[in-house]
Coordinates of C-alpha atoms in Angstrom, one line a residue:
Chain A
X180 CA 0.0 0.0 0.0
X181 CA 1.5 3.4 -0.8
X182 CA 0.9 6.5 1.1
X183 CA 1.0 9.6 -1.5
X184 CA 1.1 13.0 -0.1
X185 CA 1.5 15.3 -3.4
X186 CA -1.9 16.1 -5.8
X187 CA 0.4 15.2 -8.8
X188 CA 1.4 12.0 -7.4
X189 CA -1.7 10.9 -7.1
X190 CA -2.8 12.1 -10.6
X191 CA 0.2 9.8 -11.9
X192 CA -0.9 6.9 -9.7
X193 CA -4.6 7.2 -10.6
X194 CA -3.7 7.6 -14.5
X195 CA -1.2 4.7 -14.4
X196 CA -4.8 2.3 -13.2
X197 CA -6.8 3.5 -15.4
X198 CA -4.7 3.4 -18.3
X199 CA -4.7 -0.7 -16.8
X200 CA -8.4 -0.6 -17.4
X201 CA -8.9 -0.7 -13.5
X202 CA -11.9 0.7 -11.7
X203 CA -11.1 3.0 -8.9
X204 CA -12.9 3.8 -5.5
X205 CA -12.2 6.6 -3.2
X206 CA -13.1 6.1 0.6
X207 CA -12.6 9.9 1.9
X208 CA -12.4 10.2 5.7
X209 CA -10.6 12.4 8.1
X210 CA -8.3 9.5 9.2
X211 CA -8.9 7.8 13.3
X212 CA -10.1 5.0 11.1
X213 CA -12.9 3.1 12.9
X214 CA -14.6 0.3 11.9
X215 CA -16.7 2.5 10.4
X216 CA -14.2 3.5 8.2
X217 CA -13.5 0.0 7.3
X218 CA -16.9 -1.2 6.8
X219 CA -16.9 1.0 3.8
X220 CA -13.0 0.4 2.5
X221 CA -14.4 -3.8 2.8
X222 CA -17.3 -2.6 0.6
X223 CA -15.1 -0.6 -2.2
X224 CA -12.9 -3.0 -2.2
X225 CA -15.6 -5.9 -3.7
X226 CA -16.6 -3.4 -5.9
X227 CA -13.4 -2.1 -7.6
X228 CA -10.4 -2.8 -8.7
X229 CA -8.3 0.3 -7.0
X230 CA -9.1 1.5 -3.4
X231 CA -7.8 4.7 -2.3
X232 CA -8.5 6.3 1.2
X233 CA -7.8 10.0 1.7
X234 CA -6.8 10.9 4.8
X235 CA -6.9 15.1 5.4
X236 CA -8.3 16.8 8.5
X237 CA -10.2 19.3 6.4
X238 CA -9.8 22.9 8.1
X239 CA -12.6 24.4 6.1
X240 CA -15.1 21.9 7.4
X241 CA -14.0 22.9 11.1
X242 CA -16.0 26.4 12.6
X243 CA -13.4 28.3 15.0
X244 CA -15.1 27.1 18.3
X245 CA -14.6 23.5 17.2
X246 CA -12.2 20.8 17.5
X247 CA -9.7 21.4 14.4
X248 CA -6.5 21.4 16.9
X249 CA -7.4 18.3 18.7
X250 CA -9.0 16.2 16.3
X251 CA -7.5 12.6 16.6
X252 CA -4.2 12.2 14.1
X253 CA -2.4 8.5 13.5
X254 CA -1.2 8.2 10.3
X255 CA 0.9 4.8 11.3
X256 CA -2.2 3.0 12.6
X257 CA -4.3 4.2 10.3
X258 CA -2.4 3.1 7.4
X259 CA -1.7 -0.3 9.1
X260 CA -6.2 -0.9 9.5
X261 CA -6.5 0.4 6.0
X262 CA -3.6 -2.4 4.6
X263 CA -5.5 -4.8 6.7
X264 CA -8.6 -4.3 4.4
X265 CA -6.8 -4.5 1.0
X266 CA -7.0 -0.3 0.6
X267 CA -4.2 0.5 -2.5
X268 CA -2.9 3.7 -1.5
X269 CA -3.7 6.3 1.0
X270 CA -3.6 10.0 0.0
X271 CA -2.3 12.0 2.2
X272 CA -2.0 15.4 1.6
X273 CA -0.6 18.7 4.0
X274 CA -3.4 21.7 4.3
X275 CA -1.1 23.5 2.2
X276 CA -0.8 21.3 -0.7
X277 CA -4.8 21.6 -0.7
X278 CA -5.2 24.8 0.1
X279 CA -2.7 26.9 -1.3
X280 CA -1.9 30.9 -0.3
X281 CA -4.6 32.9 -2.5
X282 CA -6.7 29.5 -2.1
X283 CA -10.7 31.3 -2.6
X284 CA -13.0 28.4 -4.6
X285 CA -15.9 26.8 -2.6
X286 CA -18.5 24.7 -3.6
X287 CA -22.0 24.7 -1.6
X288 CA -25.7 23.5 -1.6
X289 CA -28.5 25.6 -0.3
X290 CA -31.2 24.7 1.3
X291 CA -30.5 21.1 2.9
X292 CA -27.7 22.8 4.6
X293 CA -29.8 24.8 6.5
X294 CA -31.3 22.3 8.9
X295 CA -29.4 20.0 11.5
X296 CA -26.1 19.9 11.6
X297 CA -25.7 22.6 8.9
X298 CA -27.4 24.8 11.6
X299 CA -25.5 24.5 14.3
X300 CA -22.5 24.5 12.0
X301 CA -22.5 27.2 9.7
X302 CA -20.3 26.7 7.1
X303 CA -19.3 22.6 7.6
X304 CA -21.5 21.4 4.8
X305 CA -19.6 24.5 2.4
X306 CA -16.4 22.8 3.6
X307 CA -17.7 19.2 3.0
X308 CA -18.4 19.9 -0.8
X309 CA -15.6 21.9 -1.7
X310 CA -12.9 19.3 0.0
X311 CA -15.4 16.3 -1.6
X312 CA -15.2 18.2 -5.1
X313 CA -11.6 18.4 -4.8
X314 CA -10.7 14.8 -4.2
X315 CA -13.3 13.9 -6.9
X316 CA -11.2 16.3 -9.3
X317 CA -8.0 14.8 -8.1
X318 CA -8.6 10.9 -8.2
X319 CA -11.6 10.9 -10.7
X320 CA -13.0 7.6 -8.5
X321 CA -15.8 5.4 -10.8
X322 CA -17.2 5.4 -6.9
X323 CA -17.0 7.2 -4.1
X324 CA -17.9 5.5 -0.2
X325 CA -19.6 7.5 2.3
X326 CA -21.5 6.5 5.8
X327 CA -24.7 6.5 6.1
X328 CA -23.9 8.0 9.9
X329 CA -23.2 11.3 8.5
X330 CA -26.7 11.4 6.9
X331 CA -26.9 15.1 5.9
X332 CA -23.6 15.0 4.5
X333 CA -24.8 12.2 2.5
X334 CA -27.8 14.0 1.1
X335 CA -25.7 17.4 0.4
X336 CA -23.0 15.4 -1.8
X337 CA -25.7 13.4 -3.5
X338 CA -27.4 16.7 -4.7
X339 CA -23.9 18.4 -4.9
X340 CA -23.0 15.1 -7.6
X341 CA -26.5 15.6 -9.4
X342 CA -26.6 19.4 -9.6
X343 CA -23.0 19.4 -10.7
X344 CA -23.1 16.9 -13.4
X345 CA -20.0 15.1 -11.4
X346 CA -19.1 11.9 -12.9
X347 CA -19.1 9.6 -10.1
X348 CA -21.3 7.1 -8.2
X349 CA -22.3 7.3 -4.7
X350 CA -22.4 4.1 -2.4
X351 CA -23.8 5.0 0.9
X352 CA -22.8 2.1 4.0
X353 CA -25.3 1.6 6.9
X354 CA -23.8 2.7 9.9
X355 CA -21.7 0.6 11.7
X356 CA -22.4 0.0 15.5
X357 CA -20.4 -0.9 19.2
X358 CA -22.0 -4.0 20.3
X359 CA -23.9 -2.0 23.0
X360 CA -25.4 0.4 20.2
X361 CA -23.0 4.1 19.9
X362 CA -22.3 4.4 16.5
X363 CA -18.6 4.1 16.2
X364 CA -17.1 7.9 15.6
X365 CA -13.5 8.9 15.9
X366 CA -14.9 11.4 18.2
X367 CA -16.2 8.7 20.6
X368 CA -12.3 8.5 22.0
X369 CA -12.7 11.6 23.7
X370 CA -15.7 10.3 26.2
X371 CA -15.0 9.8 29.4
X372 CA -16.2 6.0 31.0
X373 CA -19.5 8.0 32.4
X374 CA -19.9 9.9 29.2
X375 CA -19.4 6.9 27.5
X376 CA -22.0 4.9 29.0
X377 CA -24.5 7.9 29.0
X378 CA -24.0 8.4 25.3
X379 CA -26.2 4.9 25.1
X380 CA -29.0 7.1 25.1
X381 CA -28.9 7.9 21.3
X382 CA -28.8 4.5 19.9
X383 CA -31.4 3.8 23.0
X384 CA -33.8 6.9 21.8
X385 CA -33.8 5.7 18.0
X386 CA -34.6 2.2 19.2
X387 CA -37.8 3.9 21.0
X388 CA -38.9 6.0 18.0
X389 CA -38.4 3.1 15.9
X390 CA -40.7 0.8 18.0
X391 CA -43.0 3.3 18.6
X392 CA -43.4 3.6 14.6
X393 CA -43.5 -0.1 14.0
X394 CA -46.5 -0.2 17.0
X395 CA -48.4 2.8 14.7
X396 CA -47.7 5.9 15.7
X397 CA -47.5 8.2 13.2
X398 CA -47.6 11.7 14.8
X399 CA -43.8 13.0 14.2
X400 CA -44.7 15.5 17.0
X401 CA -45.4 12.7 19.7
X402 CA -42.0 10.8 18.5
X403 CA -40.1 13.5 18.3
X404 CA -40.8 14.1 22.1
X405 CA -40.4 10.5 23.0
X406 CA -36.8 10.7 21.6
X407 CA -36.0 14.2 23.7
X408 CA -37.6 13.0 26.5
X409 CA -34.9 9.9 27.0
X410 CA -32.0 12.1 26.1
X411 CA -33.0 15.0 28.5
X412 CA -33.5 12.0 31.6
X413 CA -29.5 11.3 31.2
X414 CA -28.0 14.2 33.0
X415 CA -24.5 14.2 31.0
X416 CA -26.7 14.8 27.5
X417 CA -27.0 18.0 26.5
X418 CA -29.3 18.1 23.4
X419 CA -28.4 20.3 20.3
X420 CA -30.7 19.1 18.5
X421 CA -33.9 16.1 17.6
X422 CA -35.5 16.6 14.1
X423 CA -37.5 14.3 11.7
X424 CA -38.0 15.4 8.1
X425 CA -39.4 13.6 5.4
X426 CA -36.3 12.0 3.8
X427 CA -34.8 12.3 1.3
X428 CA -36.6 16.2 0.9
X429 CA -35.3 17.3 4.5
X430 CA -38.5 18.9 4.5
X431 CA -40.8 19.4 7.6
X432 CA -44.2 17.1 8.1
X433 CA -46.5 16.6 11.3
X434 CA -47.5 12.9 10.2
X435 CA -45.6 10.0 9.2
X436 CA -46.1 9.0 5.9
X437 CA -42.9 6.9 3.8
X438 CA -39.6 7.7 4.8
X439 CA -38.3 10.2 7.4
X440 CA -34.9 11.1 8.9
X441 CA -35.0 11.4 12.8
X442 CA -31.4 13.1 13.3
X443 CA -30.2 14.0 16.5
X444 CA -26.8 15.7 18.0
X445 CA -26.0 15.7 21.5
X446 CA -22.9 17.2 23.7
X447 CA -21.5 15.0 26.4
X448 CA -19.0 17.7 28.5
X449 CA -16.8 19.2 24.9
X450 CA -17.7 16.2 22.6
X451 CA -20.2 16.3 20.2
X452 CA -22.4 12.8 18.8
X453 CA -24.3 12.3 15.7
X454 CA -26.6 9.9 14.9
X455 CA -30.0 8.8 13.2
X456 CA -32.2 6.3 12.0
X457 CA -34.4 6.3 9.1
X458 CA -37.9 6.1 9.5
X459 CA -40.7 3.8 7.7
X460 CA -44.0 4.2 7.8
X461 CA -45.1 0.4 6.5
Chain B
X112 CA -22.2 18.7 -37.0
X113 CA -24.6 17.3 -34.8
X114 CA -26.7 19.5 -32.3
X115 CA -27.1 17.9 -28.9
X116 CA -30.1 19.3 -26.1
X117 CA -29.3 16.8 -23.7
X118 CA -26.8 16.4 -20.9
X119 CA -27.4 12.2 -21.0
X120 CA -26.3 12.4 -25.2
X121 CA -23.6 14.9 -24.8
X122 CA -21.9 12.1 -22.7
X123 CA -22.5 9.5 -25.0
X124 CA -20.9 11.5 -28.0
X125 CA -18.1 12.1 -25.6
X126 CA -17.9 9.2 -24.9
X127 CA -17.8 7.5 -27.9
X128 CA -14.9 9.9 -29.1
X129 CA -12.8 9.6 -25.9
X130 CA -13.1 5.9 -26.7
X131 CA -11.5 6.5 -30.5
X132 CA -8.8 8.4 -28.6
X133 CA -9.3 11.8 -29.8
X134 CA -8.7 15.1 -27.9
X135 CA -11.6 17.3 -27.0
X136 CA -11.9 20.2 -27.2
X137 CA -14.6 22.9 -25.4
X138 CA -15.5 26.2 -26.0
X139 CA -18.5 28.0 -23.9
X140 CA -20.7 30.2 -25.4
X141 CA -24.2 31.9 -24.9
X142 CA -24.8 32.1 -28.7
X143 CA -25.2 34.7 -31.2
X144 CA -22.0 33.8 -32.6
X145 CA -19.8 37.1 -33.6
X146 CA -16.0 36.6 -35.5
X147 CA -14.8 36.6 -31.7
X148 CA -16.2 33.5 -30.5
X149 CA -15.2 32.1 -34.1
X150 CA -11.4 32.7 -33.4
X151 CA -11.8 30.4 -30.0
X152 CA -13.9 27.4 -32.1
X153 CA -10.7 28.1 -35.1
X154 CA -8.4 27.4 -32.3
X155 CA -10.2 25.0 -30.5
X156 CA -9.8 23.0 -33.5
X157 CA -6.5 23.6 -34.4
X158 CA -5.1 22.5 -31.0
X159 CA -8.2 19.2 -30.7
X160 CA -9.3 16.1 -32.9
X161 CA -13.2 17.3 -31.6
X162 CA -14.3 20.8 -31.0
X163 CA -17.5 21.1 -28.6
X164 CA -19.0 24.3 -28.7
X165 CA -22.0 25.2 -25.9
X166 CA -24.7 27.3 -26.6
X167 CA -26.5 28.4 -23.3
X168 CA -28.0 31.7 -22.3
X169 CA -27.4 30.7 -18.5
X170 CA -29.9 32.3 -16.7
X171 CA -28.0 31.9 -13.3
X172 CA -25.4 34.9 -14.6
X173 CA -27.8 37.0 -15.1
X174 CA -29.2 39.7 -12.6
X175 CA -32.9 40.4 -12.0
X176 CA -32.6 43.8 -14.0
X177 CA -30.1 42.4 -16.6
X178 CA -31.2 41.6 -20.3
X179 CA -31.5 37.5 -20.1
X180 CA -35.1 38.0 -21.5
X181 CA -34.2 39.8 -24.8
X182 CA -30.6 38.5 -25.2
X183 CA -30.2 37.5 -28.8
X184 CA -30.8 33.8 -29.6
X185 CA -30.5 32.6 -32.7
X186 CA -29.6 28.8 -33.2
X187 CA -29.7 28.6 -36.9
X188 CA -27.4 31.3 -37.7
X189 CA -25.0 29.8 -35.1
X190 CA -25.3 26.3 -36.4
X191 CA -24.0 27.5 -39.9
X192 CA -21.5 29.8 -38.0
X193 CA -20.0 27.0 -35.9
X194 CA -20.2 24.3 -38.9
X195 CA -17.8 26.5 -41.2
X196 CA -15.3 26.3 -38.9
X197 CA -15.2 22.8 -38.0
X198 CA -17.0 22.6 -34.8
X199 CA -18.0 18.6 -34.3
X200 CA -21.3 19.2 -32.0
X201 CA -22.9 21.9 -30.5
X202 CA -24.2 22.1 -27.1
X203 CA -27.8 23.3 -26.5
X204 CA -29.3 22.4 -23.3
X205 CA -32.8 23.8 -22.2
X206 CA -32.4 26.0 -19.1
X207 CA -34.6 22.7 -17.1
X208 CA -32.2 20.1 -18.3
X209 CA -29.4 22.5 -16.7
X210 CA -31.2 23.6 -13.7
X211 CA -34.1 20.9 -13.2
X212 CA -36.8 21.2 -9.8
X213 CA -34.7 21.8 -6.6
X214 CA -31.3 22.3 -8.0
X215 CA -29.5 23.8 -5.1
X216 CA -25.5 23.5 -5.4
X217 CA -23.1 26.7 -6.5
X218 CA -19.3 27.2 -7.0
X219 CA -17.9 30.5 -6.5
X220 CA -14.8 32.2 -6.2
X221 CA -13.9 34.8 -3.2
X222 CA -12.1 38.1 -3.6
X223 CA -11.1 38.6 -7.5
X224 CA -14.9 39.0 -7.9
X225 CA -15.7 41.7 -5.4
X226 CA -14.1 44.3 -8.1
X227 CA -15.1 45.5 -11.7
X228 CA -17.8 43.5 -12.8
X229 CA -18.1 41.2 -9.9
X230 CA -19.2 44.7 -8.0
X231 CA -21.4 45.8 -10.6
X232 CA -23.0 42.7 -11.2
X233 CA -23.7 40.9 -8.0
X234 CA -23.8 36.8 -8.7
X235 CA -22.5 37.1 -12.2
X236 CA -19.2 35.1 -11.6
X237 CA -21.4 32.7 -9.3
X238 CA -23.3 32.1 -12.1
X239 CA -20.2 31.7 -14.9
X240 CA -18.7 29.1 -12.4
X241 CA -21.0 27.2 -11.8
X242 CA -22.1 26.6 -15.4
X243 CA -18.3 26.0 -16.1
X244 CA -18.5 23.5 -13.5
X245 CA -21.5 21.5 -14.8
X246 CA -19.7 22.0 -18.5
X247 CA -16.6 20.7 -17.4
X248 CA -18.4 18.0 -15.8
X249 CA -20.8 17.0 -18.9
X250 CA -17.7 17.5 -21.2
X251 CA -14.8 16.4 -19.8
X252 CA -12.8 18.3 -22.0
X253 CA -9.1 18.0 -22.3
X254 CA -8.9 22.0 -23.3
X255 CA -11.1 24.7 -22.4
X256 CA -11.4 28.1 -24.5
X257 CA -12.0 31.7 -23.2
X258 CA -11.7 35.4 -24.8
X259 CA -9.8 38.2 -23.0
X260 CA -12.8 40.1 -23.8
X261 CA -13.9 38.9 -20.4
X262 CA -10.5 39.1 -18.9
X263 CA -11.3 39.4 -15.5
X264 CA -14.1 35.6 -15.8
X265 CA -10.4 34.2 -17.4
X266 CA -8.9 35.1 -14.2
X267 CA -12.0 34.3 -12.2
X268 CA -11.9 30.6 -14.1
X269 CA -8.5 30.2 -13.7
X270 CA -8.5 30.4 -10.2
X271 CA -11.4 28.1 -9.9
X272 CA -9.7 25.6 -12.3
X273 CA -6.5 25.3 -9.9
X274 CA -8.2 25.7 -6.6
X275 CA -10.8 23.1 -7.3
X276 CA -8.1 20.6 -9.0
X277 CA -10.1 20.6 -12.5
X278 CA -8.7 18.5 -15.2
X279 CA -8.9 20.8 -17.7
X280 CA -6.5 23.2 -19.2
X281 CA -7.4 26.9 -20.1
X282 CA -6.5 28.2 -23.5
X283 CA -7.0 32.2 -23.4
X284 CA -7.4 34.0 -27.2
X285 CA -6.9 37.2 -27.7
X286 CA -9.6 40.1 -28.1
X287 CA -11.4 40.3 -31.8
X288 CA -12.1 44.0 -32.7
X289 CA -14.1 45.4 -35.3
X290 CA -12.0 47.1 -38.2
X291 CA -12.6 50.6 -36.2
X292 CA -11.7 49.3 -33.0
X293 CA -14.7 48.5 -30.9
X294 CA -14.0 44.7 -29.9
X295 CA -16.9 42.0 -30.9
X296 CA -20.0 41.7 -28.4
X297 CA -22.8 39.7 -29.1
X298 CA -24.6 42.9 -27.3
X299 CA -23.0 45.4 -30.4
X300 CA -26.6 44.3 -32.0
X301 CA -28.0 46.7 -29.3
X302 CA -26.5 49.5 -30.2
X303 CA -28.2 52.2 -32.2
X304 CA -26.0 54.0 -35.0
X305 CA -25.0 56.9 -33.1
X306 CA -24.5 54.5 -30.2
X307 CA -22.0 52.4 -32.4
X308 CA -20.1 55.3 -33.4
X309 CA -19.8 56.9 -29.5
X310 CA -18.9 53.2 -28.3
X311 CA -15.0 53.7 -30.0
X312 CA -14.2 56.0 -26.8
X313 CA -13.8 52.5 -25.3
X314 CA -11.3 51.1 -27.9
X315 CA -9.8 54.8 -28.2
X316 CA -9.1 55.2 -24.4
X317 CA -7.4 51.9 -24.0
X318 CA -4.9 53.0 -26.7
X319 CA -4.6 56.3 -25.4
X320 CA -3.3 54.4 -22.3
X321 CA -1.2 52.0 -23.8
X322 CA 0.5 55.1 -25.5
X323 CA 1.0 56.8 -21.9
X324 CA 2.9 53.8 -20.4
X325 CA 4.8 53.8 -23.9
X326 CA 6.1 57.5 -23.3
X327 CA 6.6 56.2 -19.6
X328 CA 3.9 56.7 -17.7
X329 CA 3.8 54.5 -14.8
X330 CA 1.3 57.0 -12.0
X331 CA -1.7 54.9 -12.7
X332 CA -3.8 57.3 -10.8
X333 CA -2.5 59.6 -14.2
X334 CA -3.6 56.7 -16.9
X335 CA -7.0 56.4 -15.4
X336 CA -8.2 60.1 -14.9
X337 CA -6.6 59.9 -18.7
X338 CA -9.1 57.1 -20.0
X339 CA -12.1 58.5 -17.8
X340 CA -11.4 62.0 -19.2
X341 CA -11.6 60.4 -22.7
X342 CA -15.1 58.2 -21.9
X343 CA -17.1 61.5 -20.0
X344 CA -16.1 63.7 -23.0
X345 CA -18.4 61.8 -25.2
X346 CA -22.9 62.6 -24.6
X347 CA -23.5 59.1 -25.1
X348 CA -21.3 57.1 -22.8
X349 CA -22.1 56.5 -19.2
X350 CA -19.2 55.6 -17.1
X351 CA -19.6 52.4 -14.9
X352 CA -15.7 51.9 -14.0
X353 CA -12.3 52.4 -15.2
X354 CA -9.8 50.4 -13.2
X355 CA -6.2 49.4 -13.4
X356 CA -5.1 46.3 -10.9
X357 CA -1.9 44.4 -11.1
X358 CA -2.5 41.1 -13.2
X359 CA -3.1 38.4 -12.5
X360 CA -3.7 39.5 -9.0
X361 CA -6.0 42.4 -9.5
X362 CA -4.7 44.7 -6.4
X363 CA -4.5 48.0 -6.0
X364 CA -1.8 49.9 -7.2
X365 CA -0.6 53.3 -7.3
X366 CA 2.8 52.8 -9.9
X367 CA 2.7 50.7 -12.9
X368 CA 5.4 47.8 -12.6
X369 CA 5.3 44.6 -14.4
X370 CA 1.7 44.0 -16.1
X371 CA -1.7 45.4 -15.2
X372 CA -5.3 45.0 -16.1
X373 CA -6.8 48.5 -17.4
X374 CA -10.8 47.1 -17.2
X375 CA -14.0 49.6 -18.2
X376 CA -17.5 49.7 -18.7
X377 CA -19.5 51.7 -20.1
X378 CA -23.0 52.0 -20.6
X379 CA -24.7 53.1 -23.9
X380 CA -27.9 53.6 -23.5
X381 CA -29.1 50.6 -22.0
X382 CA -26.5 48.6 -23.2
X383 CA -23.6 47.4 -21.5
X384 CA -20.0 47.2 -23.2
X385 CA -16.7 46.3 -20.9
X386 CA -13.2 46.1 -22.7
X387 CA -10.0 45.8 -21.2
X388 CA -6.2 45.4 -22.5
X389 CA -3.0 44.6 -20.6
X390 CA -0.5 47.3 -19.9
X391 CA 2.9 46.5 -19.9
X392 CA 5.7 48.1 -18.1
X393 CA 9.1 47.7 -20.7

């Protein structure tokens, strides 16, 4: 597996596959690979020929109150889980090398960034699509692999792709789970053991939404206060936010009827979770 | 010459040439083909096996009290153009097949376009980019052709281009004037006679200041008050802006060293003209 740090190497390493006839897949994270991570490398890999992993803490996804400076870095172990799962190369590049002095081009969706995490974030989503739009320029991937954990993000690049014209194929991987329910994060490091066992309560509250719509309730109102009401009874949660929109339109409903996103974010002390569950009315 | 109205055939024909191994070739146009957008199709195909030419009045670059409504369209006359000089396909989407129900996603480039035109016509270059973008995207064009005519979107492109990573190279052709100076315009046809005539202050200034910096004039504050002196002496023209920034980098300036962009427009009537030329310190 190489581990390419330069945009023109990875041009020359991408043109050298294709010219093979190879398929390529691009698996962008921002390295602390999880299993996560892996569960979507595992799926690239049976779907293409070439797997390539970027690995860049993107500054302009990070608002100035956030975690930029501390995010978890570990290029060594990360390249050694990302081997493990047949990845080819890992690209690898400095902020500078992607964002050069005079830098000034962003890419951004309206609208669906205005809601949930795009909220409370201002900005995030507009640093999401341009770093996305630059990898896609750079390795040209037949397929790109994101989780369906980030589920906004996922819905911004899919309209970003079809809006765009981009000439790549999404594959979106269910989220990938801790035996006791957290969705795995590379965030979830920095809980403490009581914060970690509190944090339960997200995975617990989409359990109890999802059992209350598979017993018939259909009033998004009455869900959506079932799901605050668990996360407000653990007294390390501190809610950001609970929604439910009609999915894949983000938009807002008072009844159940198809498919809905129910999306929350909570802080536990400084760290911030994500996660969700989508909803189906049968 | 085939002429093509839909994104999902454009990529076919593409396609189908990429697989022949030819070099393509793109050159962006709204239509109403004049001798300048002829020069970029000639050297489109000098330099390119296939020479795509797109014909799109792209609403999103126009403002609310701009002329999109009345700007000239006339496909016919532009098939025959772009046919005599060797142009393979044109381009001709419908505004809906660029900008279907709930598009939503934008590319944009900070700084260079908070000056001359980018200050005069708020969302223009937000508009050129992103329609590049989706080109680019639907094309895949190993070359990309652009006039100086609209020196500062070649610089606004440009950026974009390198920040974003494109995979396209920029091929910049020089400005096409008239025998008497005014430079080509698909908006000329607005003019009325007297209007034509008054319009060669534009092309007259320039020189005038291209003459200055040959005698040695580098106070730039001097050139300008030398080219506005010439536009506000004629009835018919009404000033917009005269600027001189350092090029490429379009900053302020108060001596001439190295290269510079001298940019106006100027409105006649109710049409708008900008031209521009490079000056030069020897």
């Amino acid at each position: 597996m190489r581990v390419i740090e330069t945009i023109q190497e990875m041009r020359t390493f991408v043109s050298a596959a294709r010219k093979q006839g190879k398929s390529i897949a691009l698996v962008p994270t921002m390295g602390a690979l999880h299993e996560g991570h892996l569960a979507l490398m595992r799926c690239a890999k049976a779907q293409c020929d070439i797997v390539i992993t970027s690995i860049f803490v993107n500054p302009t996804q990070f608002g100035p109150q956030e975690d930029l400076a501390c995010y978890p870095r570990d290029l060594a172990g990360d390249s050694e889980k990302a081997s493990g799962v047949g990845v080819d190369a890992i690209f690898h590049p400095t902020v500078a090398e992607m964002y050069p002095n005079r830098y000034a081009s962003y890419v951004y969706v309206e609208e669906i960034t205005d809601k949930l995490c795009g909220l409370s974030r201002p900005g995030h989503f507009r640093g999401v699509t341009t770093v996305v739009s630059k990898l896609f320029n750079i390795v040209q991937p037949d397929k790109a692999f994101f989780g369906q954990k980030d589920a906004q993000q996922v819905l911004v690049i899919d309209q970003m792709v079809r809006d765009l014209n981009m000439n790549v194929q999404l594959e979106i991987v269910p989220i990938v789970r801790e035996d006791d329910g957290l969705a795995m994060s590379s965030r979830n490091r920095y809980l403490s053991t009581e914060e970690r066992s509190a944090a339960l309560v997200l995975s617990q509250s989409l359990s109890l939404a999802e059992r209350l719509v598979h017993e018939g309730e259909r009033d998004i109102a009455k869900i959506r206060a079932a799901v605050v009401s668990v996360i407000t009874e653990q007294p390390l949660a501190n809610l950001e936010y609970v929604e439910i929109y009609s999915y894949p339109e983000l938009e807002s409903a008072s009844t159940l009827s198809k498919k809905a996103l129910l999306a929350l974010a909570v802080r536990f002390g400084t760290t911030r979770l994500i996660d969700n569950i989508i909803l189906e009315a049968s």
